Amino acid sequence: MDGRTQGIDVKVTLSWNILSAIGTNGAPNMIGKEIGAVKLLLDQVVPPQHRCLSLQCIIHQEPLCGKFLKYQNVMDVVVKVINFICAKGVNHRHFKALLKELDSQYRDILYHCEVLWLSRGRVLQRFNDLFTEIIIFIIEKDANLKTKNGEHVIEQMNNKNWLFDFACLSDITGHLNDLNI
């Protein structure tokens, strides 16, 4: 489609009598109540006696899931620690040297990008894989990292409830990544 991307601009030639569902990415031009592409298709093309579902595409459900599965207590700690490691060049170099010294399977940690849900899954998996090394690094640096509620990051990372939430979020995002691939 060139130019505009509004629902009214979608012109498709299909055999409408076999249409059973319409999958969208959830964009307003697709699902708008008045002139969204789905509404126009259902009103103008699909016969009224024919039942047709409108679904959000499985590939685009991870951002939708991300809106409800924030686990902010987990992500606050993970982002705080990763920013501490990566934001300053000296800390980042020391962390990479520690990973090399400990003969870790990874040579670096990943940055988290809020934009992509897949990024969250990869970051959490790497954070999980480097969990011990991260704790060692924070203790060695004697970092006074505090969470938003004022608790020290190491205390939080050793908290059983936080570890359960972390494991759950890491598993869910990992499964979503596998599904997408």
Short mmCIF file of N, CA and C in Angstrom, two decimals:
data_model
loop_
_atom_site.label_atom_id
_atom_site.label_comp_id
_atom_site.label_asym_id
_atom_site.label_seq_id
_atom_site.Cartn_x
_atom_site.Cartn_y
_atom_site.Cartn_z
N MET A 1 0.84 -1.17 0.00
CA MET A 1 0.00 0.00 0.00
C MET A 1 0.88 1.23 0.00
N ASP A 2 0.61 2.12 -0.88
CA ASP A 2 1.36 3.36 -0.97
C ASP A 2 0.55 4.48 -0.34
N GLY A 3 1.26 5.43 0.28
CA GLY A 3 0.58 6.60 0.83
C GLY A 3 -0.13 6.31 2.13
N ARG A 4 -1.46 6.44 2.12
CA ARG A 4 -2.25 6.25 3.33
C ARG A 4 -2.28 4.78 3.74
N THR A 5 -2.46 4.56 5.01
CA THR A 5 -2.65 3.20 5.50
C THR A 5 -3.88 3.18 6.39
N GLN A 6 -5.03 3.39 5.78
CA GLN A 6 -6.28 3.36 6.51
C GLN A 6 -7.06 2.13 6.07
N GLY A 7 -7.94 1.69 6.94
CA GLY A 7 -8.72 0.49 6.65
C GLY A 7 -9.49 0.58 5.35
N ILE A 8 -9.97 1.75 5.02
CA ILE A 8 -10.78 1.93 3.82
C ILE A 8 -9.96 1.70 2.55
N ASP A 9 -8.64 1.79 2.66
CA ASP A 9 -7.76 1.63 1.51
C ASP A 9 -7.45 0.16 1.18
N VAL A 10 -7.84 -0.75 2.07
CA VAL A 10 -7.51 -2.16 1.84
C VAL A 10 -8.46 -2.73 0.80
N LYS A 11 -7.89 -3.17 -0.30
CA LYS A 11 -8.68 -3.77 -1.37
C LYS A 11 -8.12 -5.17 -1.62
N VAL A 12 -8.94 -6.17 -1.38
CA VAL A 12 -8.47 -7.55 -1.50
C VAL A 12 -9.48 -8.34 -2.33
N THR A 13 -8.97 -9.26 -3.12
CA THR A 13 -9.87 -10.14 -3.87
C THR A 13 -9.66 -11.57 -3.37
N LEU A 14 -10.62 -12.04 -2.61
CA LEU A 14 -10.59 -13.39 -2.06
C LEU A 14 -11.95 -14.03 -2.24
N SER A 15 -11.99 -15.32 -2.03
CA SER A 15 -13.27 -16.03 -2.02
C SER A 15 -13.85 -15.88 -0.61
N TRP A 16 -14.77 -14.94 -0.44
CA TRP A 16 -15.27 -14.58 0.87
C TRP A 16 -16.12 -15.65 1.53
N ASN A 17 -16.69 -16.56 0.76
CA ASN A 17 -17.55 -17.58 1.37
C ASN A 17 -16.76 -18.59 2.20
N ILE A 18 -15.44 -18.65 2.06
CA ILE A 18 -14.64 -19.58 2.86
C ILE A 18 -13.87 -18.87 3.98
N LEU A 19 -14.05 -17.57 4.11
CA LEU A 19 -13.36 -16.81 5.14
C LEU A 19 -13.92 -17.18 6.51
N SER A 20 -13.04 -17.60 7.44
CA SER A 20 -13.50 -17.97 8.77
C SER A 20 -12.96 -17.05 9.85
N ALA A 21 -11.82 -16.39 9.58
CA ALA A 21 -11.23 -15.50 10.57
C ALA A 21 -10.35 -14.48 9.87
N ILE A 22 -10.22 -13.34 10.52
CA ILE A 22 -9.34 -12.29 10.04
C ILE A 22 -8.32 -12.04 11.13
N GLY A 23 -7.05 -12.20 10.82
CA GLY A 23 -5.97 -11.96 11.77
C GLY A 23 -5.34 -10.60 11.51
N THR A 24 -5.20 -9.80 12.57
CA THR A 24 -4.61 -8.46 12.42
C THR A 24 -3.47 -8.30 13.41
N ASN A 25 -2.76 -7.20 13.25
CA ASN A 25 -1.71 -6.86 14.21
C ASN A 25 -2.23 -5.95 15.31
N GLY A 26 -3.50 -5.65 15.30
CA GLY A 26 -4.12 -4.83 16.34
C GLY A 26 -4.01 -3.34 16.10
N ALA A 27 -3.46 -2.92 14.96
CA ALA A 27 -3.32 -1.50 14.65
C ALA A 27 -4.70 -0.87 14.48
N PRO A 28 -4.85 0.40 14.87
CA PRO A 28 -6.15 1.08 14.77
C PRO A 28 -6.73 1.06 13.36
N ASN A 29 -5.89 1.17 12.32
CA ASN A 29 -6.43 1.17 10.97
C ASN A 29 -7.00 -0.20 10.59
N MET A 30 -6.65 -1.23 11.34
CA MET A 30 -7.19 -2.57 11.08
C MET A 30 -8.43 -2.85 11.91
N ILE A 31 -8.44 -2.42 13.17
CA ILE A 31 -9.53 -2.80 14.07
C ILE A 31 -10.44 -1.65 14.46
N GLY A 32 -10.30 -0.49 13.81
CA GLY A 32 -11.14 0.66 14.13
C GLY A 32 -12.62 0.32 14.06
N LYS A 33 -13.41 0.87 14.97
CA LYS A 33 -14.84 0.55 15.07
C LYS A 33 -15.66 1.06 13.89
N GLU A 34 -15.24 2.15 13.29
CA GLU A 34 -16.03 2.75 12.21
C GLU A 34 -15.46 2.46 10.82
N ILE A 35 -14.16 2.72 10.63
CA ILE A 35 -13.59 2.56 9.29
C ILE A 35 -12.36 1.64 9.29
N GLY A 36 -12.24 0.80 10.29
CA GLY A 36 -11.15 -0.17 10.31
C GLY A 36 -11.37 -1.23 9.23
N ALA A 37 -10.30 -1.80 8.74
CA ALA A 37 -10.38 -2.79 7.66
C ALA A 37 -11.26 -3.98 8.04
N VAL A 38 -11.16 -4.45 9.26
CA VAL A 38 -11.97 -5.60 9.68
C VAL A 38 -13.45 -5.23 9.67
N LYS A 39 -13.79 -4.07 10.21
CA LYS A 39 -15.19 -3.62 10.24
C LYS A 39 -15.74 -3.50 8.82
N LEU A 40 -14.95 -2.91 7.92
CA LEU A 40 -15.39 -2.76 6.53
C LEU A 40 -15.56 -4.11 5.85
N LEU A 41 -14.65 -5.02 6.09
CA LEU A 41 -14.77 -6.36 5.49
C LEU A 41 -16.03 -7.06 5.99
N LEU A 42 -16.23 -7.01 7.30
CA LEU A 42 -17.39 -7.70 7.86
C LEU A 42 -18.71 -7.07 7.41
N ASP A 43 -18.75 -5.75 7.29
CA ASP A 43 -19.98 -5.06 6.89
C ASP A 43 -20.27 -5.17 5.40
N GLN A 44 -19.25 -5.06 4.58
CA GLN A 44 -19.48 -4.90 3.16
C GLN A 44 -19.24 -6.16 2.33
N VAL A 45 -18.42 -7.05 2.79
CA VAL A 45 -18.02 -8.18 1.94
C VAL A 45 -18.55 -9.52 2.44
N VAL A 46 -18.44 -9.75 3.74
CA VAL A 46 -18.84 -11.04 4.30
C VAL A 46 -20.36 -11.06 4.47
N PRO A 47 -21.04 -12.06 3.95
CA PRO A 47 -22.50 -12.15 4.11
C PRO A 47 -22.89 -12.20 5.59
N PRO A 48 -23.98 -11.56 5.98
CA PRO A 48 -24.38 -11.49 7.40
C PRO A 48 -24.57 -12.85 8.05
N GLN A 49 -25.02 -13.87 7.28
CA GLN A 49 -25.25 -15.19 7.86
C GLN A 49 -23.94 -15.96 8.09
N HIS A 50 -22.86 -15.47 7.52
CA HIS A 50 -21.56 -16.13 7.63
C HIS A 50 -20.84 -15.61 8.88
N ARG A 51 -20.49 -16.49 9.78
CA ARG A 51 -19.79 -16.09 11.01
C ARG A 51 -18.29 -16.01 10.74
N CYS A 52 -17.70 -14.86 11.05
CA CYS A 52 -16.27 -14.63 10.83
C CYS A 52 -15.67 -13.99 12.07
N LEU A 53 -14.60 -14.56 12.58
CA LEU A 53 -13.94 -14.05 13.78
C LEU A 53 -12.86 -13.04 13.42
N SER A 54 -12.64 -12.13 14.33
CA SER A 54 -11.53 -11.19 14.20
C SER A 54 -10.57 -11.47 15.35
N LEU A 55 -9.34 -11.83 15.02
CA LEU A 55 -8.35 -12.23 16.02
C LEU A 55 -7.08 -11.42 15.88
N GLN A 56 -6.38 -11.28 17.00
CA GLN A 56 -5.04 -10.69 16.90
C GLN A 56 -4.08 -11.82 16.56
N CYS A 57 -3.29 -11.61 15.54
CA CYS A 57 -2.35 -12.60 15.03
C CYS A 57 -1.43 -13.08 16.15
N ILE A 58 -1.15 -14.39 16.20
CA ILE A 58 -0.30 -14.97 17.25
C ILE A 58 1.09 -14.34 17.25
N ILE A 59 1.59 -13.98 16.09
CA ILE A 59 2.93 -13.39 16.01
C ILE A 59 2.95 -12.02 16.66
N HIS A 60 1.80 -11.33 16.66
CA HIS A 60 1.75 -9.99 17.23
C HIS A 60 1.19 -9.98 18.65
N GLN A 61 1.03 -11.14 19.26
CA GLN A 61 0.45 -11.17 20.60
C GLN A 61 1.46 -10.90 21.69
N GLU A 62 2.77 -11.05 21.39
CA GLU A 62 3.75 -10.82 22.45
C GLU A 62 3.74 -9.38 22.95
N PRO A 63 3.56 -8.35 22.09
CA PRO A 63 3.46 -7.00 22.67
C PRO A 63 2.20 -6.85 23.52
N LEU A 64 1.11 -7.48 23.10
CA LEU A 64 -0.12 -7.44 23.87
C LEU A 64 0.11 -8.10 25.23
N CYS A 65 0.77 -9.25 25.21
CA CYS A 65 1.11 -9.95 26.44
C CYS A 65 2.00 -9.09 27.31
N GLY A 66 2.95 -8.40 26.68
CA GLY A 66 3.88 -7.55 27.41
C GLY A 66 3.21 -6.42 28.16
N LYS A 67 2.06 -5.95 27.67
CA LYS A 67 1.34 -4.89 28.35
C LYS A 67 0.78 -5.36 29.69
N PHE A 68 0.45 -6.64 29.77
CA PHE A 68 -0.18 -7.17 30.98
C PHE A 68 0.80 -7.94 31.86
N LEU A 69 1.88 -8.44 31.28
CA LEU A 69 2.86 -9.23 32.02
C LEU A 69 4.13 -8.44 32.25
N LYS A 70 4.04 -7.33 32.89
CA LYS A 70 5.22 -6.48 33.04
C LYS A 70 6.18 -7.02 34.09
N TYR A 71 5.65 -7.58 35.18
CA TYR A 71 6.51 -8.02 36.28
C TYR A 71 7.51 -6.91 36.59
N GLN A 72 6.98 -5.73 36.87
CA GLN A 72 7.82 -4.55 37.04
C GLN A 72 8.86 -4.74 38.12
N ASN A 73 8.53 -5.49 39.19
CA ASN A 73 9.51 -5.72 40.24
C ASN A 73 10.74 -6.44 39.72
N VAL A 74 10.55 -7.34 38.76
CA VAL A 74 11.67 -8.07 38.16
C VAL A 74 12.43 -7.16 37.20
N MET A 75 11.70 -6.51 36.31
CA MET A 75 12.35 -5.70 35.28
C MET A 75 13.09 -4.50 35.88
N ASP A 76 12.60 -3.95 36.99
CA ASP A 76 13.31 -2.84 37.64
C ASP A 76 14.71 -3.26 38.07
N VAL A 77 14.80 -4.43 38.69
CA VAL A 77 16.09 -4.94 39.15
C VAL A 77 16.99 -5.28 37.97
N VAL A 78 16.45 -5.99 36.98
CA VAL A 78 17.25 -6.41 35.83
C VAL A 78 17.79 -5.19 35.08
N VAL A 79 16.93 -4.22 34.80
CA VAL A 79 17.36 -3.02 34.07
C VAL A 79 18.37 -2.23 34.89
N LYS A 80 18.15 -2.10 36.21
CA LYS A 80 19.08 -1.38 37.08
C LYS A 80 20.46 -2.01 37.03
N VAL A 81 20.52 -3.33 37.13
CA VAL A 81 21.80 -4.04 37.13
C VAL A 81 22.48 -3.93 35.77
N ILE A 82 21.72 -4.14 34.70
CA ILE A 82 22.31 -4.07 33.36
C ILE A 82 22.81 -2.66 33.07
N ASN A 83 22.07 -1.65 33.48
CA ASN A 83 22.52 -0.28 33.28
C ASN A 83 23.79 0.00 34.09
N PHE A 84 23.86 -0.54 35.30
CA PHE A 84 25.06 -0.37 36.11
C PHE A 84 26.28 -0.99 35.42
N ILE A 85 26.08 -2.15 34.84
CA ILE A 85 27.19 -2.85 34.18
C ILE A 85 27.57 -2.17 32.86
N CYS A 86 26.58 -1.82 32.07
CA CYS A 86 26.86 -1.38 30.69
C CYS A 86 26.97 0.13 30.50
N ALA A 87 26.40 0.93 31.38
CA ALA A 87 26.35 2.37 31.15
C ALA A 87 27.72 3.03 31.26
N LYS A 88 28.57 2.52 32.12
CA LYS A 88 29.92 3.07 32.27
C LYS A 88 30.91 2.10 31.64
N GLY A 89 31.77 2.63 30.79
CA GLY A 89 32.73 1.80 30.06
C GLY A 89 33.62 0.99 30.98
N VAL A 90 34.05 1.59 32.10
CA VAL A 90 34.95 0.87 33.00
C VAL A 90 34.25 -0.34 33.64
N ASN A 91 33.00 -0.16 34.07
CA ASN A 91 32.25 -1.28 34.63
C ASN A 91 32.05 -2.37 33.60
N HIS A 92 31.71 -1.96 32.38
CA HIS A 92 31.47 -2.92 31.31
C HIS A 92 32.74 -3.72 31.01
N ARG A 93 33.87 -3.04 30.93
CA ARG A 93 35.14 -3.75 30.68
C ARG A 93 35.47 -4.70 31.82
N HIS A 94 35.25 -4.26 33.06
CA HIS A 94 35.53 -5.12 34.22
C HIS A 94 34.62 -6.34 34.23
N PHE A 95 33.36 -6.13 33.88
CA PHE A 95 32.42 -7.26 33.85
C PHE A 95 32.84 -8.27 32.78
N LYS A 96 33.20 -7.79 31.60
CA LYS A 96 33.62 -8.70 30.53
C LYS A 96 34.90 -9.42 30.93
N ALA A 97 35.80 -8.74 31.63
CA ALA A 97 37.03 -9.39 32.12
C ALA A 97 36.69 -10.48 33.15
N LEU A 98 35.72 -10.18 34.02
CA LEU A 98 35.30 -11.17 35.01
C LEU A 98 34.73 -12.40 34.32
N LEU A 99 33.89 -12.20 33.30
CA LEU A 99 33.31 -13.33 32.58
C LEU A 99 34.41 -14.19 31.94
N LYS A 100 35.41 -13.52 31.39
CA LYS A 100 36.53 -14.25 30.77
C LYS A 100 37.32 -15.01 31.83
N GLU A 101 37.57 -14.36 32.95
CA GLU A 101 38.33 -14.98 34.05
C GLU A 101 37.60 -16.20 34.61
N LEU A 102 36.28 -16.10 34.72
CA LEU A 102 35.48 -17.21 35.25
C LEU A 102 35.16 -18.25 34.18
N ASP A 103 35.64 -18.03 32.97
CA ASP A 103 35.42 -18.92 31.83
C ASP A 103 33.92 -19.18 31.61
N SER A 104 33.18 -18.08 31.64
CA SER A 104 31.73 -18.14 31.46
C SER A 104 31.40 -18.50 30.01
N GLN A 105 30.23 -19.06 29.80
CA GLN A 105 29.83 -19.43 28.45
C GLN A 105 29.55 -18.20 27.58
N TYR A 106 29.30 -17.04 28.21
CA TYR A 106 29.08 -15.79 27.49
C TYR A 106 30.21 -14.83 27.78
N ARG A 107 30.41 -13.89 26.88
CA ARG A 107 31.46 -12.88 27.04
C ARG A 107 30.90 -11.50 27.36
N ASP A 108 29.55 -11.39 27.37
CA ASP A 108 28.94 -10.09 27.64
C ASP A 108 27.49 -10.30 28.03
N ILE A 109 26.89 -9.24 28.57
CA ILE A 109 25.47 -9.24 28.90
C ILE A 109 24.75 -8.43 27.82
N LEU A 110 23.46 -8.64 27.66
CA LEU A 110 22.69 -7.93 26.64
C LEU A 110 21.96 -6.74 27.24
N TYR A 111 21.86 -5.68 26.46
CA TYR A 111 21.05 -4.53 26.84
C TYR A 111 19.59 -4.88 26.63
N HIS A 112 18.73 -4.27 27.43
CA HIS A 112 17.28 -4.46 27.28
C HIS A 112 16.70 -3.30 26.49
N CYS A 113 15.90 -3.60 25.49
CA CYS A 113 15.23 -2.58 24.68
C CYS A 113 13.74 -2.68 24.95
N GLU A 114 13.13 -1.63 25.50
CA GLU A 114 11.70 -1.63 25.84
C GLU A 114 10.82 -1.85 24.62
N VAL A 115 11.33 -1.52 23.43
CA VAL A 115 10.50 -1.56 22.24
C VAL A 115 10.11 -2.99 21.87
N LEU A 116 11.03 -3.89 21.96
CA LEU A 116 10.76 -5.25 21.48
C LEU A 116 10.59 -6.24 22.62
N TRP A 117 9.52 -7.00 22.58
CA TRP A 117 9.27 -8.05 23.55
C TRP A 117 10.33 -9.13 23.43
N LEU A 118 10.76 -9.42 22.20
CA LEU A 118 11.80 -10.43 22.00
C LEU A 118 13.08 -10.04 22.72
N SER A 119 13.38 -8.76 22.75
CA SER A 119 14.56 -8.28 23.45
C SER A 119 14.47 -8.64 24.93
N ARG A 120 13.30 -8.45 25.50
CA ARG A 120 13.13 -8.77 26.92
C ARG A 120 13.41 -10.25 27.19
N GLY A 121 12.92 -11.11 26.34
CA GLY A 121 13.14 -12.54 26.53
C GLY A 121 14.61 -12.92 26.46
N ARG A 122 15.30 -12.36 25.50
CA ARG A 122 16.74 -12.67 25.35
C ARG A 122 17.54 -12.10 26.51
N VAL A 123 17.21 -10.90 26.93
CA VAL A 123 17.92 -10.28 28.04
C VAL A 123 17.71 -11.09 29.32
N LEU A 124 16.48 -11.48 29.59
CA LEU A 124 16.20 -12.25 30.80
C LEU A 124 16.90 -13.61 30.77
N GLN A 125 16.95 -14.24 29.62
CA GLN A 125 17.64 -15.53 29.51
C GLN A 125 19.13 -15.36 29.79
N ARG A 126 19.74 -14.34 29.19
CA ARG A 126 21.16 -14.10 29.41
C ARG A 126 21.42 -13.72 30.87
N PHE A 127 20.55 -12.90 31.44
CA PHE A 127 20.67 -12.50 32.84
C PHE A 127 20.60 -13.74 33.74
N ASN A 128 19.69 -14.64 33.42
CA ASN A 128 19.56 -15.88 34.17
C ASN A 128 20.83 -16.73 34.05
N ASP A 129 21.34 -16.84 32.82
CA ASP A 129 22.54 -17.65 32.59
C ASP A 129 23.77 -17.07 33.29
N LEU A 130 23.80 -15.75 33.46
CA LEU A 130 24.94 -15.08 34.09
C LEU A 130 24.63 -14.64 35.53
N PHE A 131 23.60 -15.20 36.13
CA PHE A 131 23.12 -14.76 37.44
C PHE A 131 24.23 -14.75 38.49
N THR A 132 24.97 -15.85 38.61
CA THR A 132 26.03 -15.96 39.61
C THR A 132 27.13 -14.93 39.34
N GLU A 133 27.54 -14.81 38.09
CA GLU A 133 28.59 -13.86 37.72
C GLU A 133 28.16 -12.42 38.02
N ILE A 134 26.88 -12.13 37.79
CA ILE A 134 26.36 -10.78 38.06
C ILE A 134 26.43 -10.47 39.55
N ILE A 135 26.03 -11.42 40.38
CA ILE A 135 26.09 -11.21 41.84
C ILE A 135 27.53 -11.02 42.28
N ILE A 136 28.44 -11.84 41.77
CA ILE A 136 29.86 -11.70 42.11
C ILE A 136 30.35 -10.29 41.74
N PHE A 137 29.99 -9.84 40.55
CA PHE A 137 30.43 -8.53 40.07
C PHE A 137 29.90 -7.41 40.96
N ILE A 138 28.64 -7.46 41.31
CA ILE A 138 28.04 -6.41 42.14
C ILE A 138 28.70 -6.39 43.52
N ILE A 139 28.97 -7.56 44.08
CA ILE A 139 29.63 -7.64 45.39
C ILE A 139 31.06 -7.12 45.29
N GLU A 140 31.79 -7.52 44.24
CA GLU A 140 33.17 -7.05 44.05
C GLU A 140 33.22 -5.53 43.91
N LYS A 141 32.28 -4.97 43.18
CA LYS A 141 32.25 -3.52 42.95
C LYS A 141 31.72 -2.78 44.17
N ASP A 142 31.19 -3.52 45.12
CA ASP A 142 30.59 -2.93 46.31
C ASP A 142 29.59 -1.85 45.91
N ALA A 143 28.80 -2.19 44.92
CA ALA A 143 27.82 -1.25 44.36
C ALA A 143 26.65 -1.08 45.33
N ASN A 144 26.27 0.15 45.53
CA ASN A 144 25.15 0.45 46.40
C ASN A 144 23.90 0.65 45.54
N LEU A 145 23.54 -0.38 44.81
CA LEU A 145 22.38 -0.31 43.91
C LEU A 145 21.11 -0.57 44.70
N LYS A 146 20.18 0.36 44.60
CA LYS A 146 18.90 0.23 45.30
C LYS A 146 17.76 0.16 44.29
N THR A 147 16.74 -0.60 44.63
CA THR A 147 15.55 -0.66 43.80
C THR A 147 14.69 0.55 44.10
N LYS A 148 13.59 0.69 43.37
CA LYS A 148 12.70 1.84 43.57
C LYS A 148 12.10 1.88 44.97
N ASN A 149 11.94 0.70 45.58
CA ASN A 149 11.39 0.68 46.93
C ASN A 149 12.47 0.81 48.00
N GLY A 150 13.74 1.07 47.59
CA GLY A 150 14.82 1.33 48.53
C GLY A 150 15.59 0.10 48.98
N GLU A 151 15.20 -1.07 48.52
CA GLU A 151 15.89 -2.30 48.90
C GLU A 151 17.13 -2.49 48.05
N HIS A 152 18.18 -3.03 48.65
CA HIS A 152 19.42 -3.28 47.91
C HIS A 152 19.17 -4.37 46.86
N VAL A 153 19.78 -4.20 45.71
CA VAL A 153 19.57 -5.11 44.58
C VAL A 153 19.95 -6.55 44.95
N ILE A 154 21.05 -6.73 45.66
CA ILE A 154 21.47 -8.09 46.05
C ILE A 154 20.42 -8.74 46.96
N GLU A 155 19.88 -7.97 47.90
CA GLU A 155 18.83 -8.50 48.77
C GLU A 155 17.62 -8.93 47.93
N GLN A 156 17.27 -8.08 46.98
CA GLN A 156 16.13 -8.39 46.11
C GLN A 156 16.40 -9.66 45.30
N MET A 157 17.60 -9.77 44.74
CA MET A 157 17.94 -10.93 43.90
C MET A 157 18.03 -12.22 44.71
N ASN A 158 18.19 -12.11 46.02
CA ASN A 158 18.20 -13.29 46.88
C ASN A 158 16.84 -13.58 47.50
N ASN A 159 15.87 -12.72 47.26
CA ASN A 159 14.52 -12.89 47.78
C ASN A 159 13.81 -14.01 47.02
N LYS A 160 13.26 -14.97 47.75
CA LYS A 160 12.62 -16.13 47.13
C LYS A 160 11.48 -15.73 46.20
N ASN A 161 10.63 -14.78 46.62
CA ASN A 161 9.51 -14.35 45.79
C ASN A 161 9.99 -13.68 44.50
N TRP A 162 11.05 -12.86 44.61
CA TRP A 162 11.60 -12.22 43.42
C TRP A 162 12.15 -13.27 42.46
N LEU A 163 12.84 -14.27 43.01
CA LEU A 163 13.40 -15.33 42.17
C LEU A 163 12.29 -16.11 41.45
N PHE A 164 11.17 -16.36 42.14
CA PHE A 164 10.04 -17.03 41.49
C PHE A 164 9.49 -16.18 40.35
N ASP A 165 9.29 -14.89 40.61
CA ASP A 165 8.80 -13.98 39.57
C ASP A 165 9.78 -13.91 38.39
N PHE A 166 11.07 -13.84 38.70
CA PHE A 166 12.10 -13.78 37.67
C PHE A 166 12.07 -15.04 36.81
N ALA A 167 12.01 -16.20 37.46
CA ALA A 167 11.98 -17.48 36.72
C ALA A 167 10.73 -17.57 35.85
N CYS A 168 9.59 -17.15 36.38
CA CYS A 168 8.34 -17.20 35.63
C CYS A 168 8.41 -16.29 34.40
N LEU A 169 8.84 -15.04 34.58
CA LEU A 169 8.93 -14.10 33.46
C LEU A 169 9.95 -14.57 32.44
N SER A 170 11.06 -15.09 32.91
CA SER A 170 12.10 -15.59 32.01
C SER A 170 11.58 -16.75 31.17
N ASP A 171 10.85 -17.67 31.80
CA ASP A 171 10.28 -18.82 31.08
C ASP A 171 9.23 -18.39 30.07
N ILE A 172 8.33 -17.51 30.50
CA ILE A 172 7.26 -17.06 29.59
C ILE A 172 7.83 -16.37 28.37
N THR A 173 8.76 -15.45 28.59
CA THR A 173 9.34 -14.74 27.44
C THR A 173 10.17 -15.67 26.58
N GLY A 174 10.82 -16.64 27.19
CA GLY A 174 11.57 -17.62 26.42
C GLY A 174 10.66 -18.45 25.51
N HIS A 175 9.52 -18.87 26.05
CA HIS A 175 8.55 -19.63 25.24
C HIS A 175 7.98 -18.78 24.13
N LEU A 176 7.69 -17.52 24.41
CA LEU A 176 7.19 -16.63 23.36
C LEU A 176 8.24 -16.45 22.25
N ASN A 177 9.51 -16.34 22.65
CA ASN A 177 10.57 -16.24 21.64
C ASN A 177 10.63 -17.48 20.77
N ASP A 178 10.57 -18.65 21.40
CA ASP A 178 10.59 -19.91 20.64
C ASP A 178 9.40 -19.99 19.69
N LEU A 179 8.24 -19.59 20.18
CA LEU A 179 7.03 -19.61 19.35
C LEU A 179 7.20 -18.70 18.15
N ASN A 180 7.75 -17.52 18.36
CA ASN A 180 7.95 -16.59 17.26
C ASN A 180 8.94 -17.12 16.22
N ILE A 181 9.98 -17.78 16.70
CA ILE A 181 10.98 -18.32 15.77
C ILE A 181 10.38 -19.47 14.99
#
